[in-house]
Amino acid sequence: MEIDRAIRECSDRRLQTKYNNATYVIQRALALYSIEEVAFSFNGGKDSTVLLHLLRAGYFLHKEGQNSANGDLKDFPIRTIYFETPSAFPEINSFTYDTAATYGLQIDTICTDFKSGLEALLKEKPIRAIFLGVRIGDPTAVGQEQFSPSSPGWPAFMRVNPILDWSYRDVWAFLLTCKVNYCSLYDQGYTSIGSIYDTVPNSLLSISDSSDKFKPAYLLADGRLERAGRAKRLSSSNCGQRPVDSNGLSSLDLHKNSMLTASVIAVGDEFLFGTVEDQLGPNLCRKLHSVGWSVLRLSVVHSNIDSVAEEVEQKKSSDMVFIYGGVGPLHSDVTIAGIAKAFGVRLAPDEEFEEYLRHIIGDQCIGDRNEMAQLPEGITELLHHDKLSVPLIKCQNVIVLTATNVSELEKEWNCLIELTESNDLLTLLEPYVSKQVMTNLSDVEIAQPLSKLCLEFPDLHIGCYRTTRYGSLVVSLKGKDQKRLELAMKSLEKKFQPGTFKEMN
């Protein structure tokens, strides 16, 4: 068979290993279920195209193992499910139906939502297992194995994931080695295809002397950035309004002035023992305020998995969580494991990250596996920037910083802001402005008026502090509207004698 022969004759040993493992999973599934009890979910994308040809080869090998292969398996006997939606690219639909005709696919086209369509199909057909082109890093891959029962609340079937451990590089190595057709959009710079409303060509493939021409998807140098073309296009029905990735904000003003919250976690016994003074936390808080974010908590935890997991679990309700202080090849490096536990996923080898580490540390990396490349499965995104020697790690709404001092934090923060400009990593809001005044009033004298001021101006952060116990009292007002700060300051001054407060720079 041409697929099996192409892989056997190529010189890519990694691809051969991936192919052997995937076809073994397929043959195992075909041994467990009859051909009438299995189905294949095809969406016209690169991953499901790979899976189609793996299934063709796997079925051939399965029949060969049963001594029943006749060498002429033109029609593909596994039932194929295609969910057609109005928001699909025309090129995807055309490729899907052309592929069905070429390989004799028994295709069931479903026009309802995925769950309802599955429920109806499984009531009609005796399907017990469905082959899926899911890869680690996909949103739906969290917690899945190569054989995983369907989630609670869904119709009962076995999810079979033959390419779960394949990387972007593996996918394209297979397609190009086997010389099979794929959707034409990938030759136009698309690297991850969703709907017509949330997908554009990947800007990293843009040809420098042209604004509308792109290199093909297989030339993307860093496979970790395959989804960089997602969530950019305006809906045709909402043209001129908000983009699909605006997190529900309905106008530019609301977008600029809305409240987003962050939590900051420092991991390290060295902080708790007082061996090292934490300078990163306050610095990071100032940076977050400079882009309009409100910091709810700044906490320090012990260097153990349970402490990190408990803290992340409590803080992950924030819009974003920043964690630092525990990343490195030390026995006390428990940050990543704690994050995985908080999200209820396992640690799994990330082959692309491992390759990156090998490039960084070279011969110092010994053995087949680098333990530093174990990352939370299915929820991890690597944030790579040319100015960073090691990519940052993002697990859903948790960003792991590797900075050990203020200058390193400055570099990482600047890189995050640059990444935000191209990938909408952080929503940049109106920055906070502040006003501080100093007074010789006692705590008792100012307590009640300040409480009333907080009720008058609930949109402002109003507080006070002393640098020394018997020194002057500093009253601090923070907000996003300079006029509101001025009004609040005038209201406070009216409650006391003139000259009671002295403005600070």
Coordinates of C-alpha atoms in Angstrom, one line a residue:
M1 CA 0.0 0.0 0.0
E2 CA 1.4 3.4 -0.9
I3 CA 1.1 5.0 2.5
D4 CA 2.9 2.2 4.3
R5 CA 5.5 1.9 1.6
A6 CA 6.2 5.7 1.6
I7 CA 6.9 5.6 5.4
R8 CA 9.0 2.5 5.3
E9 CA 11.2 3.9 2.6
C10 CA 11.7 7.3 4.1
S11 CA 14.8 8.2 6.2
D12 CA 12.9 10.0 8.9
R13 CA 13.2 7.6 11.9
R14 CA 11.0 9.8 14.1
L15 CA 8.2 9.8 11.6
Q16 CA 8.5 6.0 11.3
T17 CA 8.2 5.6 15.1
K18 CA 5.1 7.9 15.1
Y19 CA 3.6 6.0 12.2
N20 CA 4.2 2.6 13.9
N21 CA 2.6 3.8 17.1
A22 CA -0.4 5.3 15.5
T23 CA -1.1 2.3 13.2
Y24 CA -0.7 0.0 16.3
V25 CA -3.5 2.0 18.1
I26 CA -5.7 1.7 15.0
Q27 CA -5.1 -2.0 14.7
R28 CA -5.8 -2.4 18.4
A29 CA -9.1 -0.6 18.0
L30 CA -10.1 -2.7 14.9
A31 CA -9.4 -5.8 16.9
L32 CA -11.6 -4.6 19.8
Y33 CA -14.5 -3.4 17.6
S34 CA -16.1 -4.6 14.4
I35 CA -15.9 -2.4 11.3
E36 CA -19.6 -1.6 11.8
E37 CA -18.9 -0.3 15.3
V38 CA -16.2 2.2 14.4
A39 CA -16.4 5.7 12.8
F40 CA -14.0 8.4 11.8
S41 CA -14.6 12.1 12.4
F42 CA -13.3 14.1 9.5
N43 CA -13.2 17.9 9.2
G44 CA -11.0 18.5 6.2
G45 CA -8.1 19.9 8.3
K46 CA -4.5 18.7 8.2
D47 CA -4.8 16.6 11.4
S48 CA -7.9 14.6 10.2
T49 CA -6.3 14.3 6.7
V50 CA -3.3 12.6 8.4
L51 CA -5.7 10.4 10.3
L52 CA -7.6 9.4 7.2
H53 CA -4.4 8.0 5.6
L54 CA -3.2 6.4 8.8
L55 CA -6.6 4.6 9.0
R56 CA -6.3 3.5 5.4
A57 CA -2.8 2.0 6.2
G58 CA -3.9 0.7 9.6
Y59 CA -6.9 -1.1 8.1
F60 CA -4.7 -2.6 5.4
L61 CA -2.2 -3.9 8.1
H62 CA -5.1 -5.2 10.2
K63 CA -6.5 -7.2 7.2
E64 CA -3.0 -8.4 6.3
G65 CA -2.6 -9.6 9.9
Q66 CA -5.8 -11.6 9.4
N67 CA -4.4 -13.0 6.1
S68 CA -7.4 -11.5 4.3
A69 CA -5.8 -8.5 2.5
N70 CA -6.1 -8.8 -1.2
G71 CA -4.0 -5.8 -2.1
D72 CA -6.9 -3.9 -3.6
L73 CA -8.7 -2.0 -0.9
K74 CA -10.0 0.9 -3.0
D75 CA -13.0 1.8 -0.9
F76 CA -12.6 2.9 2.7
P77 CA -15.0 0.8 4.8
I78 CA -14.9 2.9 8.0
R79 CA -17.9 5.1 8.3
T80 CA -16.9 8.8 8.1
I81 CA -18.7 11.6 10.0
Y82 CA -18.5 15.2 8.6
F83 CA -20.1 18.1 10.5
E84 CA -20.9 20.8 8.0
T85 CA -21.5 24.3 9.3
P86 CA -22.4 27.6 7.5
S87 CA -19.2 29.1 8.9
A88 CA -16.8 26.5 7.3
F89 CA -14.5 27.7 4.5
P90 CA -15.7 26.7 1.0
E91 CA -12.3 25.2 0.4
I92 CA -12.8 22.9 3.4
N93 CA -16.1 21.7 2.1
S94 CA -14.8 21.1 -1.4
F95 CA -11.7 19.2 -0.2
T96 CA -13.9 17.0 2.1
Y97 CA -16.2 15.9 -0.7
D98 CA -13.4 15.5 -3.2
T99 CA -11.6 13.3 -0.7
A100 CA -14.7 11.3 -0.1
A101 CA -15.1 10.6 -3.8
T102 CA -11.4 9.8 -4.2
Y103 CA -11.2 7.2 -1.4
G104 CA -14.8 5.9 -1.5
L105 CA -15.7 7.3 2.0
Q106 CA -19.0 6.3 3.4
I107 CA -19.7 9.8 4.6
D108 CA -22.5 10.9 7.0
T109 CA -22.9 14.7 6.7
I110 CA -24.4 16.3 9.9
C111 CA -25.6 19.9 9.8
T112 CA -26.6 20.2 13.5
D113 CA -24.2 20.9 16.4
F114 CA -21.6 18.2 17.2
K115 CA -23.3 16.8 20.3
S116 CA -26.8 16.6 18.9
G117 CA -25.5 15.2 15.7
L118 CA -23.6 12.5 17.5
E119 CA -26.6 11.6 19.7
A120 CA -28.8 11.1 16.6
L121 CA -26.1 9.1 14.7
L122 CA -25.4 6.8 17.6
K123 CA -29.1 6.1 18.0
E124 CA -29.3 5.1 14.4
K125 CA -26.0 3.3 14.0
P126 CA -24.2 0.7 16.3
I127 CA -21.1 2.9 16.7
R128 CA -19.1 2.2 19.8
A129 CA -15.8 3.9 18.9
I130 CA -14.8 7.1 17.0
F131 CA -11.3 7.9 15.6
L132 CA -10.4 11.5 16.3
G133 CA -7.5 13.6 15.0
V134 CA -6.9 15.2 18.4
R135 CA -3.3 16.2 19.3
I136 CA -1.9 17.3 22.6
G137 CA -2.2 21.1 22.7
D138 CA -5.7 21.1 21.3
P139 CA -8.4 22.5 23.7
T140 CA -10.3 19.2 23.6
A141 CA -7.2 17.1 24.4
V142 CA -7.1 17.8 28.1
G143 CA -6.9 14.6 30.1
Q144 CA -7.3 12.3 27.1
E145 CA -5.4 9.1 26.4
Q146 CA -5.2 7.2 23.2
F147 CA -8.3 5.4 24.3
S148 CA -10.7 7.6 26.3
P149 CA -14.4 7.2 27.0
S150 CA -16.6 10.1 26.1
S151 CA -17.1 12.9 28.6
P152 CA -20.0 12.8 31.1
G153 CA -23.2 14.1 29.6
W154 CA -22.2 13.0 26.1
P155 CA -23.4 9.9 24.2
A156 CA -21.4 6.9 25.2
F157 CA -18.5 5.9 22.9
M158 CA -14.8 5.3 23.0
R159 CA -12.6 8.2 21.7
V160 CA -9.6 6.7 19.8
N161 CA -6.7 9.2 19.4
P162 CA -4.0 7.7 17.2
I163 CA -2.0 11.0 16.8
L164 CA -2.4 12.3 20.3
D165 CA 1.4 12.6 20.7
W166 CA 2.1 14.0 17.2
S167 CA 3.6 17.5 16.8
Y168 CA 2.9 20.1 14.1
R169 CA 6.2 19.0 12.5
D170 CA 5.1 15.3 12.6
V171 CA 1.9 16.2 10.8
W172 CA 3.6 18.0 7.9
A173 CA 6.4 15.4 7.7
F174 CA 3.7 12.7 7.1
L175 CA 1.7 14.7 4.6
L176 CA 4.8 15.7 2.5
T177 CA 6.4 12.3 2.8
C178 CA 3.3 10.4 1.6
K179 CA 2.6 13.1 -1.1
V180 CA -1.2 13.1 -0.4
N181 CA -3.5 16.0 -1.1
Y182 CA -4.5 18.4 1.7
C183 CA -6.8 21.5 1.8
S184 CA -5.5 24.3 -0.4
L185 CA -5.8 26.8 2.4
Y186 CA -2.6 25.5 3.9
D187 CA -0.7 26.6 0.8
Q188 CA -2.1 30.1 1.4
G189 CA -0.5 30.6 4.8
Y190 CA -3.3 29.1 7.0
T191 CA -1.7 26.9 9.8
S192 CA -4.8 26.1 12.0
I193 CA -8.2 26.4 10.4
G194 CA -11.4 27.1 12.4
S195 CA -14.4 29.0 11.0
I196 CA -14.4 31.9 8.5
Y197 CA -15.0 34.3 11.4
D198 CA -12.0 33.4 13.5
T199 CA -9.2 32.3 11.1
V200 CA -6.7 34.3 9.0
P201 CA -3.4 33.4 7.5
N202 CA -0.5 33.1 10.0
S203 CA 1.3 36.5 9.9
L204 CA 4.6 34.6 10.6
L205 CA 4.4 33.2 7.1
S206 CA 3.8 36.6 5.4
I207 CA 6.1 37.3 2.5
S208 CA 8.0 40.5 3.3
D209 CA 7.4 42.3 0.1
S210 CA 3.7 41.6 -0.1
S211 CA 0.8 42.3 2.3
D212 CA -1.4 39.6 1.0
K213 CA 0.9 36.7 0.1
F214 CA 2.0 34.0 2.5
K215 CA 4.3 31.0 2.4
P216 CA 2.7 27.5 2.8
A217 CA 2.0 26.2 6.3
Y218 CA 4.7 23.5 6.2
L219 CA 7.3 26.3 6.2
L220 CA 6.3 27.6 9.7
A221 CA 9.6 27.4 11.6
D222 CA 8.1 27.1 15.1
G223 CA 5.1 24.6 15.3
R224 CA 4.2 26.0 18.7
L225 CA 2.8 29.0 16.9
E226 CA 0.4 27.2 14.6
R227 CA -2.6 28.8 16.2
A228 CA -1.3 32.3 15.7
G229 CA -3.8 32.9 12.9
R230 CA -6.8 32.2 15.1
A231 CA -9.4 34.7 16.5
K232 CA -8.5 37.6 14.3
R233 CA -11.2 38.0 11.7
L234 CA -14.3 40.1 12.2
S235 CA -17.7 38.4 11.8
S236 CA -19.4 39.4 8.6
S237 CA -22.6 40.1 10.5
N238 CA -20.7 42.3 13.1
C239 CA -18.4 44.1 10.7
G240 CA -17.4 47.4 12.2
Q241 CA -18.3 46.2 15.7
R242 CA -16.2 44.0 18.0
P243 CA -13.8 41.2 16.9
V244 CA -14.7 37.7 17.9
D245 CA -11.8 37.6 20.4
S246 CA -12.8 40.7 22.4
N247 CA -14.0 38.7 25.4
G248 CA -17.5 40.1 25.2
L249 CA -16.6 43.7 25.4
S250 CA -19.1 45.6 23.3
S251 CA -17.3 48.9 22.6
L252 CA -13.9 50.4 22.6
D253 CA -14.6 52.6 25.7
L254 CA -15.8 49.7 27.7
H255 CA -12.8 47.7 26.5
K256 CA -10.4 50.3 27.7
N257 CA -12.0 51.0 31.0
S258 CA -13.2 47.5 32.0
M259 CA -11.7 45.8 35.1
L260 CA -9.5 42.8 34.6
T261 CA -7.9 41.1 37.6
A262 CA -4.6 39.3 38.2
S263 CA -3.1 37.3 41.0
V264 CA 0.6 36.9 41.6
I265 CA 2.2 33.9 43.2
A266 CA 5.8 33.6 44.3
V267 CA 7.1 30.0 44.9
G268 CA 10.1 29.5 47.1
D269 CA 11.1 28.6 50.6
E270 CA 13.9 31.2 50.2
F271 CA 11.3 33.9 50.4
L272 CA 9.6 32.4 53.4
F273 CA 12.8 31.9 55.3
G274 CA 13.8 35.4 54.5
T275 CA 17.0 34.3 52.7
V276 CA 15.9 36.3 49.6
E277 CA 13.9 39.5 49.5
D278 CA 11.1 39.3 46.9
Q279 CA 11.5 42.2 44.6
L280 CA 9.7 40.7 41.6
G281 CA 6.2 40.7 43.1
P282 CA 5.9 44.5 43.8
N283 CA 7.6 45.2 40.5
L284 CA 5.1 43.0 38.6
C285 CA 2.2 44.6 40.4
R286 CA 3.3 48.0 39.1
K287 CA 3.6 46.7 35.6
L288 CA 0.1 45.2 35.7
H289 CA -1.3 48.5 36.9
S290 CA 0.5 50.3 34.1
V291 CA -1.6 48.3 31.6
G292 CA -4.9 48.8 33.5
W293 CA -5.0 45.5 35.4
S294 CA -6.1 45.3 39.1
V295 CA -4.0 42.9 41.2
L296 CA -6.2 41.0 43.7
R297 CA -3.6 39.1 45.6
L298 CA 0.2 38.7 46.0
S299 CA 1.1 35.5 47.8
V300 CA 4.2 33.4 48.6
V301 CA 4.0 29.6 49.0
H302 CA 6.2 26.8 50.0
S303 CA 8.2 24.8 47.4
N304 CA 5.9 21.8 47.3
I305 CA 3.4 20.5 44.8
D306 CA 0.4 20.6 47.1
S307 CA 1.0 24.2 48.2
V308 CA 1.4 25.4 44.6
A309 CA -1.7 23.4 43.5
E310 CA -3.8 24.8 46.3
E311 CA -2.7 28.4 45.6
V312 CA -3.3 28.1 41.9
E313 CA -6.6 26.5 42.5
Q314 CA -7.7 29.5 44.6
K315 CA -6.3 32.1 42.3
K316 CA -7.2 30.7 38.8
S317 CA -10.6 32.4 39.0
S318 CA -8.7 35.6 38.3
D319 CA -8.5 36.7 34.7
M320 CA -4.8 35.9 34.7
V321 CA -2.3 34.4 37.2
F322 CA 1.4 35.1 37.2
I323 CA 3.7 32.6 39.0
Y324 CA 7.5 32.8 39.4
G325 CA 10.3 31.5 41.6
G326 CA 10.2 27.8 41.1
V327 CA 11.3 27.0 37.6
G328 CA 14.6 25.2 36.9
P329 CA 16.4 21.9 37.1
L330 CA 16.2 21.7 40.9
H331 CA 14.7 19.1 43.2
S332 CA 12.5 21.9 44.6
D333 CA 11.1 22.8 41.1
V334 CA 7.5 22.0 41.7
T335 CA 5.7 24.9 40.0
I336 CA 4.8 23.0 36.8
A337 CA 3.6 19.9 38.7
G338 CA 1.5 22.1 41.0
I339 CA -0.1 23.8 38.1
A340 CA -0.9 20.5 36.5
K341 CA -2.5 19.2 39.7
A342 CA -4.6 22.4 40.1
F343 CA -6.1 21.9 36.6
G344 CA -6.5 18.1 37.1
V345 CA -4.2 17.1 34.2
R346 CA -1.1 15.0 34.1
L347 CA 2.4 16.0 33.2
A348 CA 3.4 14.7 29.8
P349 CA 6.6 15.1 27.6
D350 CA 6.4 18.0 25.2
E351 CA 8.6 17.0 22.3
E352 CA 8.9 20.4 20.8
F353 CA 9.9 21.9 24.1
E354 CA 12.4 19.1 24.6
E355 CA 13.9 19.8 21.2
Y356 CA 14.1 23.4 22.2
L357 CA 15.9 22.6 25.5
R358 CA 18.3 20.3 23.7
H359 CA 19.2 23.2 21.4
I360 CA 19.8 25.5 24.4
I361 CA 21.7 23.2 26.7
G362 CA 23.3 20.8 24.2
D363 CA 25.4 18.0 25.6
Q364 CA 24.3 18.7 29.1
C365 CA 21.0 17.1 28.3
I366 CA 21.5 13.3 28.7
G367 CA 19.2 10.4 28.3
D368 CA 16.1 9.9 26.2
R369 CA 13.9 12.3 28.2
N370 CA 14.5 15.6 29.8
E371 CA 12.4 15.9 32.9
M372 CA 12.3 19.7 32.4
A373 CA 10.2 19.1 29.3
Q374 CA 7.3 17.6 31.3
L375 CA 4.5 20.1 30.9
P376 CA 0.8 20.0 31.9
E377 CA -1.0 18.0 29.2
G378 CA -3.4 19.6 26.8
I379 CA -3.4 23.1 28.5
T380 CA 0.1 24.3 27.7
E381 CA 1.2 27.0 25.2
L382 CA 4.8 28.0 24.8
L383 CA 5.3 31.8 24.5
H384 CA 8.4 32.2 22.4
H385 CA 10.2 35.5 21.7
D386 CA 13.5 36.1 19.9
K387 CA 14.8 38.0 22.9
L388 CA 14.1 35.2 25.4
S389 CA 16.6 32.4 25.8
V390 CA 13.8 30.1 27.1
P391 CA 10.1 30.4 26.1
L392 CA 7.6 31.3 28.8
I393 CA 4.9 28.8 29.7
K394 CA 1.2 29.5 29.6
C395 CA -1.3 27.0 31.1
Q396 CA -4.8 28.3 30.3
N397 CA -4.8 31.6 32.3
V398 CA -1.6 30.9 34.2
I399 CA 1.7 32.4 32.9
V400 CA 4.9 31.0 34.4
L401 CA 7.7 33.6 34.5
T402 CA 11.4 32.5 34.7
A403 CA 12.8 35.8 35.9
T404 CA 15.1 35.7 38.9
N405 CA 15.7 39.4 39.2
V406 CA 14.2 42.8 38.2
S407 CA 16.2 43.2 35.0
E408 CA 15.1 39.7 33.8
L409 CA 11.5 40.5 34.7
E410 CA 11.8 43.7 32.7
K411 CA 12.9 41.8 29.6
E412 CA 10.1 39.1 30.0
W413 CA 7.5 41.7 30.6
N414 CA 8.5 43.7 27.5
C415 CA 8.4 40.5 25.5
L416 CA 4.9 39.7 26.8
I417 CA 3.7 43.1 25.7
E418 CA 5.2 42.6 22.2
L419 CA 3.5 39.2 22.0
T420 CA 0.3 40.8 23.1
E421 CA 0.4 43.2 20.1
S422 CA 0.4 40.3 17.7
N423 CA -1.4 37.5 19.6
D424 CA -3.7 39.3 22.0
L425 CA -2.1 37.5 24.9
L426 CA -3.0 40.2 27.5
T427 CA -5.9 42.7 27.1
L428 CA -4.3 46.2 27.4
L429 CA -6.6 48.6 29.2
E430 CA -6.5 52.2 30.3
P431 CA -3.6 52.5 32.8
Y432 CA -4.2 53.4 36.4
V433 CA -3.4 57.0 37.5
S434 CA -2.8 57.9 41.1
K435 CA -2.7 60.9 43.4
Q436 CA -1.0 60.9 46.8
V437 CA -1.2 63.5 49.6
M438 CA 0.5 63.7 53.0
T439 CA -1.0 64.8 56.3
N440 CA -0.2 64.9 60.0
L441 CA -3.8 63.8 61.0
S442 CA -4.0 60.8 63.3
D443 CA -5.5 57.5 62.2
V444 CA -8.6 58.1 64.4
E445 CA -9.2 61.6 62.9
I446 CA -9.1 60.4 59.2
A447 CA -10.7 57.0 59.5
Q448 CA -14.3 58.0 59.3
P449 CA -14.0 60.6 56.5
L450 CA -12.0 58.2 54.4
S451 CA -14.7 55.5 54.8
K452 CA -17.3 58.0 53.6
L453 CA -15.0 59.0 50.7
C454 CA -14.9 55.3 49.6
L455 CA -18.7 55.2 49.5
E456 CA -18.8 58.4 47.4
F457 CA -16.2 57.1 44.9
P458 CA -16.6 53.3 44.7
D459 CA -14.7 53.3 41.3
L460 CA -11.5 54.4 43.0
H461 CA -9.0 52.6 45.2
I462 CA -8.6 54.7 48.3
G463 CA -6.2 53.8 51.1
C464 CA -3.6 55.1 53.5
Y465 CA -0.2 54.1 54.9
R466 CA 2.8 55.3 57.0
T467 CA 6.4 54.8 56.2
T468 CA 7.2 55.1 59.9
R469 CA 4.9 54.6 62.9
Y470 CA 5.0 58.3 64.0
G471 CA 5.7 59.8 60.6
S472 CA 3.2 61.6 58.3
L473 CA 0.2 59.7 57.0
V474 CA 0.0 59.2 53.2
V475 CA -3.4 59.0 51.6
S476 CA -3.4 57.3 48.2
L477 CA -6.1 57.4 45.5
K478 CA -5.9 55.3 42.3
G479 CA -8.2 55.0 39.4
K480 CA -8.5 55.3 35.6
D481 CA -10.0 58.7 35.4
Q482 CA -7.9 61.7 36.4
K483 CA -11.0 63.9 36.8
R484 CA -12.5 61.5 39.3
L485 CA -9.3 61.6 41.3
E486 CA -9.4 65.4 41.4
L487 CA -13.1 65.4 42.5
A488 CA -12.3 62.8 45.2
M489 CA -9.4 64.9 46.4
K490 CA -11.5 68.1 46.6
S491 CA -14.2 66.1 48.5
L492 CA -11.7 64.9 51.0
E493 CA -10.2 68.4 51.5
K494 CA -13.7 69.9 52.2
K495 CA -14.0 67.6 55.3
F496 CA -11.0 69.3 57.0
Q497 CA -9.3 72.6 57.5
P498 CA -7.5 74.2 54.6
G499 CA -3.8 73.1 54.4
T500 CA -4.4 69.8 56.1
F501 CA -3.1 67.9 53.1
K502 CA 0.1 68.4 51.2
E503 CA 0.4 67.0 47.6
M504 CA 3.2 64.6 46.9
N505 CA 5.0 64.1 43.6

